[in-house]
Structures are given as C-alpha cells and as structure tokens.
Tab-separated table of C-alpha atoms in Angstrom:
chain	number	residue	atom	x	y	z
O	1457	MET	CA	154.277	149.320	70.621
O	1458	PRO	CA	154.175	153.054	71.338
O	1459	ILE	CA	152.356	155.524	69.213
O	1460	GLU	CA	154.445	157.048	66.293
O	1461	PHE	CA	154.138	160.459	65.006
O	1462	THR	CA	154.504	161.531	61.416
O	1463	HIS	CA	154.837	165.081	59.872
O	1464	VAL	CA	152.905	165.778	56.881
O	1465	PRO	CA	153.874	169.049	55.179
O	1466	GLY	CA	151.408	171.229	53.668
O	1467	LYS	CA	151.051	170.761	49.838
O	1468	THR	CA	150.659	174.606	49.635
O	1469	HIS	CA	152.739	176.958	51.603
O	1470	PRO	CA	151.255	178.775	54.741
O	1471	ALA	CA	149.936	182.257	54.414
O	1472	GLY	CA	153.066	184.662	54.413
O	1473	ALA	CA	155.504	182.001	53.469
O	1474	ALA	CA	157.720	182.732	50.256
O	1475	VAL	CA	158.094	179.148	49.161
O	1476	PRO	CA	156.587	175.599	49.756
O	1477	PHE	CA	157.917	173.449	52.653
O	1478	PHE	CA	160.886	171.640	50.879
O	1479	TYR	CA	162.219	174.738	48.723
O	1480	ASP	CA	163.852	177.177	51.094
O	1481	PHE	CA	166.819	174.998	51.841
O	1482	ALA	CA	167.931	176.991	54.966
O	1483	GLU	CA	164.427	177.026	56.592
O	1484	THR	CA	163.872	173.424	55.513
O	1485	ALA	CA	166.983	172.339	57.351
O	1486	THR	CA	165.641	174.130	60.524
O	1487	LYS	CA	162.284	172.526	60.217
O	1488	LEU	CA	163.826	169.143	59.673
O	1489	GLY	CA	165.939	169.544	62.946
O	1490	LEU	CA	162.811	170.562	64.757
O	1491	ILE	CA	160.794	167.604	63.482
O	1492	GLU	CA	163.501	165.151	64.226
O	1493	ASP	CA	164.107	166.482	67.870
O	1494	GLY	CA	160.351	167.044	68.445
O	1495	GLY	CA	159.300	163.401	68.755
O	1496	PHE	CA	158.329	162.888	65.125
O	1497	ARG	CA	159.524	159.574	63.741
O	1498	LYS	CA	158.758	160.185	60.027
O	1499	ILE	CA	158.012	162.748	57.391
O	1500	VAL	CA	155.825	162.547	54.308
O	1501	VAL	CA	157.198	163.637	50.884
O	1502	ASP	CA	154.389	164.297	48.480
O	1503	ASP	CA	155.234	167.443	46.710
O	1504	THR	CA	152.984	168.301	43.792
O	1505	ALA	CA	156.039	168.758	41.491
O	1506	GLY	CA	155.742	165.086	40.789
O	1507	LEU	CA	157.047	161.652	41.256
O	1508	LEU	CA	160.636	162.183	40.102
O	1509	THR	CA	160.877	165.367	42.156
O	1510	ASN	CA	159.638	163.535	45.157
O	1511	MET	CA	162.370	160.893	44.807
O	1512	ASP	CA	165.007	163.708	44.737
O	1513	LEU	CA	163.467	165.401	47.789
O	1514	ALA	CA	163.371	162.114	49.732
O	1515	ALA	CA	166.920	161.549	49.010
O	1516	GLN	CA	167.748	165.084	50.210
O	1517	VAL	CA	165.759	164.868	53.464
O	1518	LEU	CA	167.490	161.549	54.146
O	1519	GLU	CA	170.961	162.883	53.641
O	1520	ARG	CA	170.168	165.809	55.849
O	1521	THR	CA	168.733	163.639	58.930
O	1522	SER	CA	170.154	160.978	61.028
O	1523	SER	CA	167.168	159.268	62.347
O	1524	LEU	CA	164.027	160.598	60.634
O	1525	GLU	CA	162.298	158.015	58.291
O	1526	VAL	CA	160.899	159.288	54.956
O	1527	VAL	CA	157.518	158.196	53.591
O	1528	LEU	CA	157.885	158.598	49.881
O	1529	THR	CA	154.473	159.063	48.009
O	1530	HIS	CA	154.499	157.164	44.810
O	1531	TRP	CA	152.367	156.013	42.108
O	1532	ALA	CA	152.191	153.421	39.304
O	1533	GLY	CA	152.421	154.401	35.520
O	1534	VAL	CA	155.328	157.078	35.382
O	1535	VAL	CA	158.293	155.167	35.848
O	1536	GLU	CA	158.791	151.485	34.786
O	1537	PRO	CA	158.904	148.981	37.700
O	1538	THR	CA	162.533	147.847	37.014
O	1539	VAL	CA	163.785	151.432	36.988
O	1540	ALA	CA	161.655	152.418	40.047
O	1541	ALA	CA	162.941	149.328	41.792
O	1542	ARG	CA	166.567	150.173	41.330
O	1543	GLN	CA	165.997	153.856	42.261
O	1544	LEU	CA	164.051	153.163	45.433
O	1545	ALA	CA	166.599	150.290	46.455
O	1546	SER	CA	169.392	152.964	45.969
O	1547	ILE	CA	167.741	155.600	48.045
O	1548	ASP	CA	166.945	153.143	50.767
O	1549	ARG	CA	170.410	151.703	50.739
O	1550	LYS	CA	172.055	155.148	51.196
O	1551	SER	CA	169.854	156.044	53.989
O	1552	GLY	CA	170.512	152.774	56.002
O	1553	GLY	CA	166.991	151.644	55.554
O	1554	ARG	CA	164.816	154.678	56.404
O	1555	LEU	CA	162.685	154.755	53.402
O	1556	ALA	CA	158.884	153.781	53.209
O	1557	LEU	CA	156.733	153.699	50.154
O	1558	ARG	CA	153.358	155.343	50.172
O	1559	MET	CA	151.290	154.002	47.139
O	1560	ILE	CA	148.379	156.254	46.068
O	1561	SER	CA	146.086	155.705	43.182
O	1562	GLU	CA	145.912	159.329	41.966
O	1563	PRO	CA	149.269	161.296	40.640
O	1564	LEU	CA	149.776	164.434	42.636
O	1565	ASN	CA	150.969	166.226	39.440
O	1566	ASP	CA	148.492	166.828	36.391
O	1567	ASP	CA	151.270	166.293	34.107
O	1568	ASP	CA	151.223	162.651	35.161
O	1569	ALA	CA	147.478	162.243	34.842
O	1570	GLU	CA	147.879	161.162	31.207
O	1571	THR	CA	149.527	157.905	32.482
O	1572	ARG	CA	146.418	156.995	34.371
O	1573	PRO	CA	144.316	154.138	33.131
O	1574	VAL	CA	140.651	154.647	32.881
O	1575	GLY	CA	138.373	152.998	35.553
O	1576	HIS	CA	138.740	152.471	39.209
O	1577	THR	CA	139.118	148.857	39.256
O	1578	VAL	CA	141.899	149.025	36.433
O	1579	ILE	CA	143.789	151.613	38.396
O	1580	TRP	CA	144.157	149.293	41.408
O	1581	GLN	CA	144.846	146.241	39.227
O	1582	ARG	CA	147.764	148.001	37.771
O	1583	ILE	CA	149.118	149.019	41.260
O	1584	ASP	CA	148.646	145.430	42.269
O	1585	GLU	CA	150.949	144.221	39.457
O	1586	TYR	CA	153.344	147.198	40.005
O	1587	LEU	CA	153.828	146.159	43.659
O	1588	VAL	CA	154.179	142.442	42.772
O	1589	LEU	CA	156.980	143.322	40.449
O	1590	LEU	CA	158.784	145.802	42.804
O	1591	LYS	CA	158.815	143.092	45.525
O	1592	ARG	CA	160.031	140.419	43.103
O	1593	LEU	CA	162.811	142.567	41.807
O	1594	TRP	CA	163.806	143.467	45.363
O	1595	LEU	CA	163.812	139.710	46.230
O	1596	ASN	CA	165.047	137.641	43.397
O	1597	ASP	CA	168.676	136.621	42.904
O	1598	ARG	CA	168.577	136.190	39.258
O	1599	PRO	CA	166.971	137.957	36.209
O	1600	PHE	CA	163.263	137.008	35.434
O	1601	ASP	CA	160.810	137.633	32.535
O	1602	HIS	CA	157.351	138.957	33.200
O	1603	GLU	CA	154.282	139.445	30.812
O	1604	GLY	CA	151.304	140.938	32.439
O	1605	ALA	CA	148.257	142.967	31.892
O	1606	PHE	CA	150.182	146.168	32.277
O	1607	TYR	CA	153.800	145.526	32.332
O	1608	SER	CA	156.248	143.449	30.228
O	1609	ILE	CA	159.750	142.794	31.613
O	1610	LYS	CA	162.664	141.047	30.042
O	1611	GLY	CA	165.583	140.019	32.223
O	1612	GLY	CA	164.240	141.981	35.228
O	1613	TYR	CA	166.980	142.251	38.008
O	1614	VAL	CA	168.043	144.744	40.775
O	1615	PRO	CA	171.838	143.747	41.544
O	1616	ARG	CA	172.021	146.092	44.599
O	1617	LYS	CA	169.196	145.538	46.865
O	1618	GLY	CA	168.073	147.903	49.735
O	1619	PRO	CA	168.616	147.017	53.387
O	1620	HIS	CA	165.106	145.544	53.688
O	1621	GLY	CA	164.779	143.946	50.149
O	1622	ALA	CA	161.319	142.925	49.497
O	1623	ASP	CA	160.389	143.955	52.977
O	1624	LEU	CA	160.473	147.711	52.341
O	1625	VAL	CA	157.341	149.118	54.329
O	1626	ILE	CA	154.474	149.679	51.935
O	1627	ARG	CA	151.716	152.155	52.894
O	1628	MET	CA	148.343	152.214	51.308
O	1629	GLY	CA	144.943	153.702	51.883
O	1630	GLY	CA	141.443	153.671	50.203
O	1631	GLN	CA	137.800	152.791	51.126
O	1632	SER	CA	136.554	150.760	48.202
O	1633	GLY	CA	136.318	147.063	48.197
O	1634	THR	CA	138.919	146.922	45.308
O	1635	ALA	CA	141.298	149.292	47.152
O	1636	LEU	CA	141.061	147.324	50.424
O	1637	GLU	CA	141.695	143.939	48.467
O	1638	VAL	CA	144.876	145.346	47.103
O	1639	ALA	CA	145.955	146.915	50.405
O	1640	GLY	CA	145.016	143.679	52.235
O	1641	ARG	CA	147.518	141.990	49.985
O	1642	HIS	CA	150.478	144.308	50.215
O	1643	ALA	CA	150.213	147.189	52.846
O	1644	ASP	CA	152.120	147.138	55.971
O	1645	VAL	CA	150.722	150.374	57.126
O	1646	PHE	CA	147.246	151.305	56.194
O	1647	GLU	CA	146.401	155.054	56.186
O	1648	LEU	CA	142.984	155.642	57.479
O	1649	ALA	CA	140.326	158.042	56.162
O	1650	PRO	CA	139.303	160.631	58.698
O	1651	GLY	CA	135.893	160.128	60.278
O	1652	SER	CA	134.306	159.562	63.683
O	1653	ILE	CA	135.338	157.095	66.094
O	1654	ASP	CA	132.706	154.528	64.791
O	1655	GLU	CA	133.613	155.221	61.291
O	1656	VAL	CA	137.371	154.670	61.822
O	1657	ARG	CA	136.665	151.542	63.755
O	1658	GLN	CA	134.341	150.233	61.068
O	1659	LEU	CA	137.006	150.810	58.403
O	1660	MET	CA	139.815	149.214	60.369
O	1661	GLU	CA	137.515	146.159	60.600
O	1662	ARG	CA	137.161	145.972	56.860
O	1663	VAL	CA	140.954	146.385	56.317
O	1664	ARG	CA	141.539	143.459	58.667
O	1665	GLY	CA	139.028	141.428	57.063
O	1666	ALA	CA	140.630	142.073	53.734
O	1667	ALA	CA	144.209	141.377	55.140
O	1668	ALA	CA	142.922	138.167	56.695
O	1669	GLU	CA	142.102	136.836	53.307
O	1670	HIS	CA	145.814	136.723	52.644
O	1671	GLY	CA	146.850	135.593	55.957
O	1672	ARG	CA	148.051	139.001	56.984
O	1673	ALA	CA	145.388	140.259	59.579
O	1674	GLY	CA	147.961	140.660	62.260
O	1675	LYS	CA	150.623	142.381	60.073
O	1676	LEU	CA	148.947	145.583	59.486
O	1677	ARG	CA	149.526	148.843	61.438
O	1678	PHE	CA	147.235	151.806	61.113
O	1679	ALA	CA	147.759	155.328	60.712
O	1680	LEU	CA	145.437	158.353	61.156
O	1681	PRO	CA	145.667	161.779	59.652
O	1682	VAL	CA	145.200	164.501	62.267
O	1683	ARG	CA	145.027	168.289	61.771
O	1684	ILE	CA	145.970	170.173	64.969
O	1685	HIS	CA	144.727	173.697	64.688
O	1686	GLN	CA	147.665	176.004	65.733
O	1687	SER	CA	147.122	178.578	62.938
O	1688	ALA	CA	145.649	179.139	59.512
O	1689	SER	CA	148.258	176.894	57.807
O	1690	ALA	CA	147.191	176.047	54.297
O	1691	THR	CA	146.862	172.349	53.655
O	1692	SER	CA	144.799	170.258	51.204
O	1693	HIS	CA	145.165	167.075	53.335
O	1694	LYS	CA	142.042	165.587	54.758
O	1695	ALA	CA	142.372	164.844	58.453
O	1696	VAL	CA	140.566	164.455	61.821
O	1697	ASP	CA	140.297	168.007	63.199
O	1698	VAL	CA	141.747	168.578	66.719
O	1699	ALA	CA	141.274	171.880	68.258
O	1700	GLY	CA	142.205	173.587	71.549
O	1701	PRO	CA	145.210	173.761	73.978
O	1702	PRO	CA	147.758	170.987	73.843
O	1703	ALA	CA	146.353	169.139	76.787
O	1704	GLN	CA	142.847	169.160	75.068
O	1705	ALA	CA	144.240	168.005	71.746
O	1706	ALA	CA	146.150	165.310	73.304
O	1707	LEU	CA	143.035	164.082	75.214
O	1708	SER	CA	141.040	164.222	71.959
O	1709	LEU	CA	143.335	161.603	70.279
O	1710	LEU	CA	143.239	159.083	73.118
O	1711	ALA	CA	139.922	157.641	72.002
O	1712	TYR	CA	141.436	157.136	68.566
O	1713	ALA	CA	144.543	155.487	70.162
O	1714	ALA	CA	142.350	153.112	72.089
O	1715	LEU	CA	141.131	151.702	68.664
O	1716	GLY	CA	144.616	150.249	68.099
O	1717	ILE	CA	145.856	153.051	65.931
O	1718	ASP	CA	149.768	152.844	65.791
O	1719	GLU	CA	150.458	156.237	64.175
O	1720	PHE	CA	149.231	159.806	63.961
O	1721	MET	CA	150.055	161.799	60.749
O	1722	ILE	CA	149.959	165.412	61.905
O	1723	VAL	CA	149.104	167.871	59.085
O	1724	GLY	CA	148.671	171.617	59.224
O	1725	VAL	CA	151.799	172.193	61.322
O	1726	ASP	CA	154.263	173.807	59.104
O	1727	SER	CA	156.047	176.907	60.586
O	1728	PRO	CA	158.991	176.230	62.785
O	1729	ARG	CA	157.259	177.666	65.898
O	1730	GLU	CA	154.238	175.313	65.225
O	1731	ILE	CA	156.486	172.217	64.707
O	1732	ALA	CA	158.268	173.138	67.990
O	1733	THR	CA	155.179	173.647	70.074
O	1734	VAL	CA	153.467	170.503	68.882
O	1735	GLY	CA	156.670	168.309	69.430
O	1736	ARG	CA	157.258	169.923	73.027
O	1737	GLU	CA	153.675	169.885	74.106
O	1738	THR	CA	150.872	167.975	72.264
O	1739	ILE	CA	153.103	164.937	71.266
O	1740	ALA	CA	154.795	164.814	74.816
O	1741	LEU	CA	151.346	165.110	76.582
O	1742	LEU	CA	149.809	162.270	74.477
O	1743	ARG	CA	152.703	159.945	75.034
O	1744	ASN	CA	152.664	160.681	78.700
O	1745	SER	CA	148.971	160.026	78.891
O	1746	LEU	CA	149.211	156.718	76.917
O	1747	ALA	CA	152.089	155.566	79.097
O	1748	ARG	CA	149.878	156.140	82.298
O	1749	ARG	CA	147.050	154.242	80.695
O	1750	GLU	CA	149.278	151.285	80.121
O	1751	THR	CA	150.461	151.470	83.705
O	1752	ASP	CA	146.833	151.824	85.033
O	1753	ALA	CA	145.875	148.776	83.017
O	1754	PHE	CA	147.656	146.625	85.552
O	1755	GLN	CA	146.074	148.338	88.658
O	1756	PRO	CA	142.485	147.462	89.057
O	1757	GLY	CA	140.206	150.600	89.511
O	1758	ALA	CA	142.759	153.008	88.556
O	1759	PHE	CA	141.998	153.019	84.783
O	1760	ALA	CA	138.257	153.489	85.476
O	1761	SER	CA	138.906	156.318	87.766
O	1762	ARG	CA	141.114	158.251	85.309
O	1763	SER	CA	138.952	157.532	82.370
O	1764	SER	CA	135.889	159.071	83.987
O	1765	LEU	CA	137.890	162.146	84.974
O	1766	GLU	CA	139.073	162.537	81.377
O	1767	THR	CA	135.560	161.992	80.046
O	1768	ARG	CA	134.356	164.952	82.287
O	1769	ALA	CA	137.323	167.139	81.189
O	1770	ALA	CA	136.572	166.370	77.393
O	1771	GLY	CA	132.860	167.541	78.102
C-alpha cells in the first residue's frame, strides 16, 4: 500500500497570522484546496477550543472538501458515549465515510480537564470502556443496557449508523504498557512517538506485540509525525525533524518508510505557500523514490546500487 500523507495544522497560529488555522474562513478554504490537491490524504482537527468545537470544525471541513479525510481528535469524559456515537455517526454519514477518530488521553482544552479521572491506568481504562461502547452502539441493531466502571447506559441505541458502522477507523498512540494494551485492542492506526530509527522500530514491535494478544497484529497501520522545516511556523506538535531542500527531506524519510510506516503526519507547514511547496516537491519526490524502490526490488542488484548512492548523498 502506498504511503499516505496527513496534514497536521499548528495548534498555534504562525508568526504574522491574524488567526489560527481554521478561523479565517476565506484562507482556510484556500488552504484546504491546496492540501487536497497537493497529495495529502487526510487532515487532523485538534483545535484547542475543545471537543465540541472540534466536532463542528470536522463537519465544516468535510462539507468544504470532496475527498479529504478528517482525523477528528477526541477524548473520553466530556460527552456521554450514546451522544458521541450519534454525533460521530451523523458526521461520518454526511461525509460519505471520510471520518476517522483520533483518541487521546489528555484533553486539549483546560476547561475539559476537570472531567479527567486521576491516575494513568484509570484514564486508559475509561478510554477502553468508552471505545467498547461506541463500537457496540455503532453495531447493535437493538437497544442495550450497560453498567460499567465509568458509564451506565439504559436502552443505548444509535438508529442511524455511519457508513462504516463499528469499523470507523480508530487512531491511538502512547508508550506505556497500559496505553499499548488499549491501543492493541482498539487501534486501526497507531500514531508513533518521534524518535530515532531504532526507537521507532522498537515501539512498533511493542505495539505489534500488544495487538497480537488480541489477534490483531496484522491489522495495525503506523503513522509517524514529521516536521518539515520550511519556516518558523509555530507548532506544539512533537515530531521527527526533517530539514533541508525537498530532495534531502524526502531522502531522510525513506529510512522510516522502510520500517513499514504507512503514513507521515506532516506538521509545521501552515501557510498556503508552504502547503503548496511541500505537496508539489517533498511529497511528490518521496512518492517517486518509494515507487522506484518497489520497482528495483524485482531487479537484482539495482536496489543495492541505488541504496549505496542514497547513503552517500545523505552523508
């Protein structure tokens, strides 16, 4: 499967910008068009205004684009599972199935922090129960009752399911054993923590091991956050740093792609000019390089020859 690219808007606006990414409607429309045409498959919505605002922004982005998928940042504790399941199913249904759910453990908005339980393990236990209930609500064809550690539901039912039902894509991350256990049970895409090649490889192995306990080792895809230094755009996202001209940036990512990473989440690229440049140059170069490597894999000797040339170029 070819590498996919996801645009991650900065959580704070770039220097010189009047408003954050999603709040200048004219410029946002321009940016969304450039993102959609520039080779990006998805866009993350994780504005600091909070969960309900994110749901509204996700719906607006989906209405204004035709093929772009929206990765909606979400967390447990603000909205009851039955309400959330209905709202998310409605957004996904209206978009034709272009919604994915990105579950995080910490709220983006301090106003939501009071809903957070105390203790790392308890936080992830609540996420686990929340996701179990969302999937059950998206799947069941009749109302059900539930009494759990964190949620109580009487007659829970979502009459109008989304296009994917309980198979809505779930994205998760984390590094603790507890986080990986929950991700191994639920995640379709695992968002890796930035690190060296060896660190990323080791984390991928741990995640696969956690998923294997639930018979899901082969069902996980991996995404890596990457910051391409085009300018001094402000961002609070943690990511692998990639610098230099487009060819060098693309070359730097090839080693990560070789680990089996399926998606690069591009951060720090927020102005229209930066979005257009990265789409036209870096993404195109990386895709072409990966395509050549796949072709060379069927030609003995060719892969080794090009690999050595690229190693010298990187040095």
